[in-house]
CSV table of C-alpha atoms in Angstrom, one decimal:
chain,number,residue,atom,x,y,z
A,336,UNK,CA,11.0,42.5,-45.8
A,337,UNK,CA,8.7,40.0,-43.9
A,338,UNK,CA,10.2,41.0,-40.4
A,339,UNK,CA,9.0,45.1,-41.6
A,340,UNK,CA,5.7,43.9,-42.5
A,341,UNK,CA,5.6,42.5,-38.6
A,342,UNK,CA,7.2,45.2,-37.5
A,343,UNK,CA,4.7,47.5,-39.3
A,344,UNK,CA,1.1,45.3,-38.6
A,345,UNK,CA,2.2,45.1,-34.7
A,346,UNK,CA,2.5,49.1,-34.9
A,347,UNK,CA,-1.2,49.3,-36.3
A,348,UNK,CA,-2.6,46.7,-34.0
A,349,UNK,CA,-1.1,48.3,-30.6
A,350,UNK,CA,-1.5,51.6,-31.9
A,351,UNK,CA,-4.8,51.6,-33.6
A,352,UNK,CA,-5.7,49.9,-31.2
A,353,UNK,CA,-5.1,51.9,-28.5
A,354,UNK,CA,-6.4,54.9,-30.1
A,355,UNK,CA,-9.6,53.6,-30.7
A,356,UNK,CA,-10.5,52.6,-27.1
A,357,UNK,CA,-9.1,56.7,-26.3
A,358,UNK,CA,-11.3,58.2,-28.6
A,359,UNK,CA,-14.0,56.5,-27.9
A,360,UNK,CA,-13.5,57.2,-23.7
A,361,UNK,CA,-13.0,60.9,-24.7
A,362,UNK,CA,-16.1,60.8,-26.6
A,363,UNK,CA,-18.3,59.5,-24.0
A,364,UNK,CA,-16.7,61.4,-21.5
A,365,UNK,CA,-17.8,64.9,-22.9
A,366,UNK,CA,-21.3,64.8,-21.3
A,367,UNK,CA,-20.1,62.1,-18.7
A,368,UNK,CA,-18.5,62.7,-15.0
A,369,UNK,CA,-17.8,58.7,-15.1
A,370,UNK,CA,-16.3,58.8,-18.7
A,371,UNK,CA,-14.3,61.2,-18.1
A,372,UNK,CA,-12.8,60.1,-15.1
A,373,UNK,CA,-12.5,57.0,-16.7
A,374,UNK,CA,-10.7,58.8,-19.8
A,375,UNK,CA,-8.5,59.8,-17.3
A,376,UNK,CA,-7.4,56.9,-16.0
A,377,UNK,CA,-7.4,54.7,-19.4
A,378,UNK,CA,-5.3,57.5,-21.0
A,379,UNK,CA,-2.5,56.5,-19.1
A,380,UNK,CA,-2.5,53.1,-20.7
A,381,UNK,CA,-3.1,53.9,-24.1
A,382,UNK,CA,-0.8,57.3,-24.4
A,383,UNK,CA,2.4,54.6,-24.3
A,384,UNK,CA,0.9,52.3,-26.8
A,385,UNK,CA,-0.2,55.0,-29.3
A,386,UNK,CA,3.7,55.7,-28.7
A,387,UNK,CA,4.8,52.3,-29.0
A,388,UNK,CA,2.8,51.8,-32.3
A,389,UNK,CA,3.8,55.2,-33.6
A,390,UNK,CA,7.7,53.8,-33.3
A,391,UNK,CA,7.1,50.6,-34.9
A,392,UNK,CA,5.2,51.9,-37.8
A,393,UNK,CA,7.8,54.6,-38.9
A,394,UNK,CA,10.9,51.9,-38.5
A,395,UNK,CA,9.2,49.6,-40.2
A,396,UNK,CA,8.4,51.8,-43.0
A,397,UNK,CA,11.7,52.8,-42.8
A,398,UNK,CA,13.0,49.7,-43.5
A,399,UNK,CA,10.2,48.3,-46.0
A,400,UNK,CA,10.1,51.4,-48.1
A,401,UNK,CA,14.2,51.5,-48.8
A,402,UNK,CA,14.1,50.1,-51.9
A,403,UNK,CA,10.8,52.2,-52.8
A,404,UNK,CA,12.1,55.8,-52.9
A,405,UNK,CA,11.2,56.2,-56.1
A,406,UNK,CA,7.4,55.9,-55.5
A,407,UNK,CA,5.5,58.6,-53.9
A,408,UNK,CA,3.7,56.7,-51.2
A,409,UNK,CA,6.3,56.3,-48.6
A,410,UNK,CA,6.7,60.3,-48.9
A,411,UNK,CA,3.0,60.4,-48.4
A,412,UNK,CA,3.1,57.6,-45.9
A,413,UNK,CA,5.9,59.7,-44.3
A,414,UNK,CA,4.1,62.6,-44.0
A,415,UNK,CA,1.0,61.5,-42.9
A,416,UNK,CA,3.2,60.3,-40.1
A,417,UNK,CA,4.9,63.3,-39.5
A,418,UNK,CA,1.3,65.0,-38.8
A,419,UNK,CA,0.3,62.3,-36.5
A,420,UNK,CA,3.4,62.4,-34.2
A,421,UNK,CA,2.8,66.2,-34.0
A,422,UNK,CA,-0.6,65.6,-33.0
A,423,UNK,CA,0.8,62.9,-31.1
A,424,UNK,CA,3.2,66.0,-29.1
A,425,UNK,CA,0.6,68.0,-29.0
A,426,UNK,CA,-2.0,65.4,-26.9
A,427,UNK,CA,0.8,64.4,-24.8
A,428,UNK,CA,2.4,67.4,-23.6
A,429,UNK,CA,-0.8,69.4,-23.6
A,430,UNK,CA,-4.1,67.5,-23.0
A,431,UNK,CA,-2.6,65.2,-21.1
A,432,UNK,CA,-0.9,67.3,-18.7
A,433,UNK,CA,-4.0,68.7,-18.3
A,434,UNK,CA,-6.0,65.6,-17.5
A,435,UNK,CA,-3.2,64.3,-14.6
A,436,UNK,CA,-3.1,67.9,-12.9
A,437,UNK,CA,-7.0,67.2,-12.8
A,438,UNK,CA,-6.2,63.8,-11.2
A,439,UNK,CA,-3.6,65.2,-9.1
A,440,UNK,CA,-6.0,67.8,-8.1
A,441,UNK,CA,-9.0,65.5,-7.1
A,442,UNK,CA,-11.0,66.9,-9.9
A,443,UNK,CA,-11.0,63.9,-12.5
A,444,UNK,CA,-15.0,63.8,-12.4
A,445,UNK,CA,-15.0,67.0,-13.4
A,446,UNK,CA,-16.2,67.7,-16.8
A,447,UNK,CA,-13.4,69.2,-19.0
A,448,UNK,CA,-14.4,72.6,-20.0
A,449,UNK,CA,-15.9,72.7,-23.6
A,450,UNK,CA,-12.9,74.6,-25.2
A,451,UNK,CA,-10.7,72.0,-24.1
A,452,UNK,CA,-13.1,69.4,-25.0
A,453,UNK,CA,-13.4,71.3,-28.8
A,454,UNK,CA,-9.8,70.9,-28.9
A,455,UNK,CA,-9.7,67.4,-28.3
A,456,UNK,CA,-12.5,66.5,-30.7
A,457,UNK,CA,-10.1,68.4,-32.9
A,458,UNK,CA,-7.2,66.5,-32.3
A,459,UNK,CA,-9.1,63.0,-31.9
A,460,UNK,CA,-10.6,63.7,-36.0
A,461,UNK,CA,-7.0,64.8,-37.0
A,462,UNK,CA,-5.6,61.2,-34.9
A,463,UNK,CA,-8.4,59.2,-36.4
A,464,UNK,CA,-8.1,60.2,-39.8
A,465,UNK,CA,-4.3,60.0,-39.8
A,466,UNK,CA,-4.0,56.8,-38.1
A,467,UNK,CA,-6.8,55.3,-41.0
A,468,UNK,CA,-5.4,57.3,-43.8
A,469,UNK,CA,-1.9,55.6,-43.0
A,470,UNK,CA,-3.3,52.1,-42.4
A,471,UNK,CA,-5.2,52.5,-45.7
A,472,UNK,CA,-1.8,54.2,-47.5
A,473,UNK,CA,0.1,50.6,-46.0
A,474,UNK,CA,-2.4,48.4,-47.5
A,475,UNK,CA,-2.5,50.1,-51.1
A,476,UNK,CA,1.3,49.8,-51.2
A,477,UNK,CA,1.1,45.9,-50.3
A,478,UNK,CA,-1.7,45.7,-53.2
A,479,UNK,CA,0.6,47.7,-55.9
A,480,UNK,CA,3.6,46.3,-54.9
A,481,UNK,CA,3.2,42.0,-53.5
A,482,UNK,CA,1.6,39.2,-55.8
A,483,UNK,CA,-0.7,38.7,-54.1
């Protein structure tokens, strides 16, 4: 159990991490020419460590929540997963292929055009809320279920 726990608090650290720093570039870059070049260019950092934490979260909770099937929270912890990996697939192979053909292009000052930018505020809310909805899921399981 204590190598899931590590498995599962290195997920959240790398991951929530590394969304945090994306969301907040994508943030400044709506109004920004040098935020949004800069979004750009960080997003190719953070994309694999969103992916990295994403991996190490669900085996983790794979492994922790085994002998826990009969409670409801991995299902929910599970699901709320599931809905951040297909945000996840959706950022990756559409946002982001849309921010390297800028690059590519010479166009990464540009300002993203503001349906693409609605979009991404979109899918940044969804990211935040599941990635702190998990992390706050995790830690109500530890409470109900450790002495602490």
């Amino acid at each position: 159990m204590e190598y899931a726990l590590f498995i599962i608090v290195a997920g959240y650290i790398i991951g929530l991490g590394a969304v945090t720093v994306i969301d907040i570039h994508g943030f400044l870059g709506r109004r920004s020419s040098y935020w949004t070049e800069a979004t750009i260019r960080t997003h190719k950092v953070t994309k694999p460590l969103i992916w990295i934490g994403t991996v190490l979260i669900l085996s983790g909770t794979l492994w922790l929540y085994q002998d826990s099937l009969d409670s409801y929270i991995p299902f929910i912890h599970w699901g709320i997963l599931a809905i951040v990996i297909g945000n996840g697939l959706f950022l990756t192979f559409n946002i982001s292929d849309f921010l390297l053909t800028q690059e590519r292009e010479g166009r990464e000052k540009e300002l993203l055009p503001s349906s693409l930018q609605k979009r991404i505020i979109a899918h940044s809310i969804v990211s935040f809320v599941g990635w702190w909805g998990s992390l706050v899921l995790f830690i109500f399981f530890l409470y109900k279920n450790l002495a602490f």
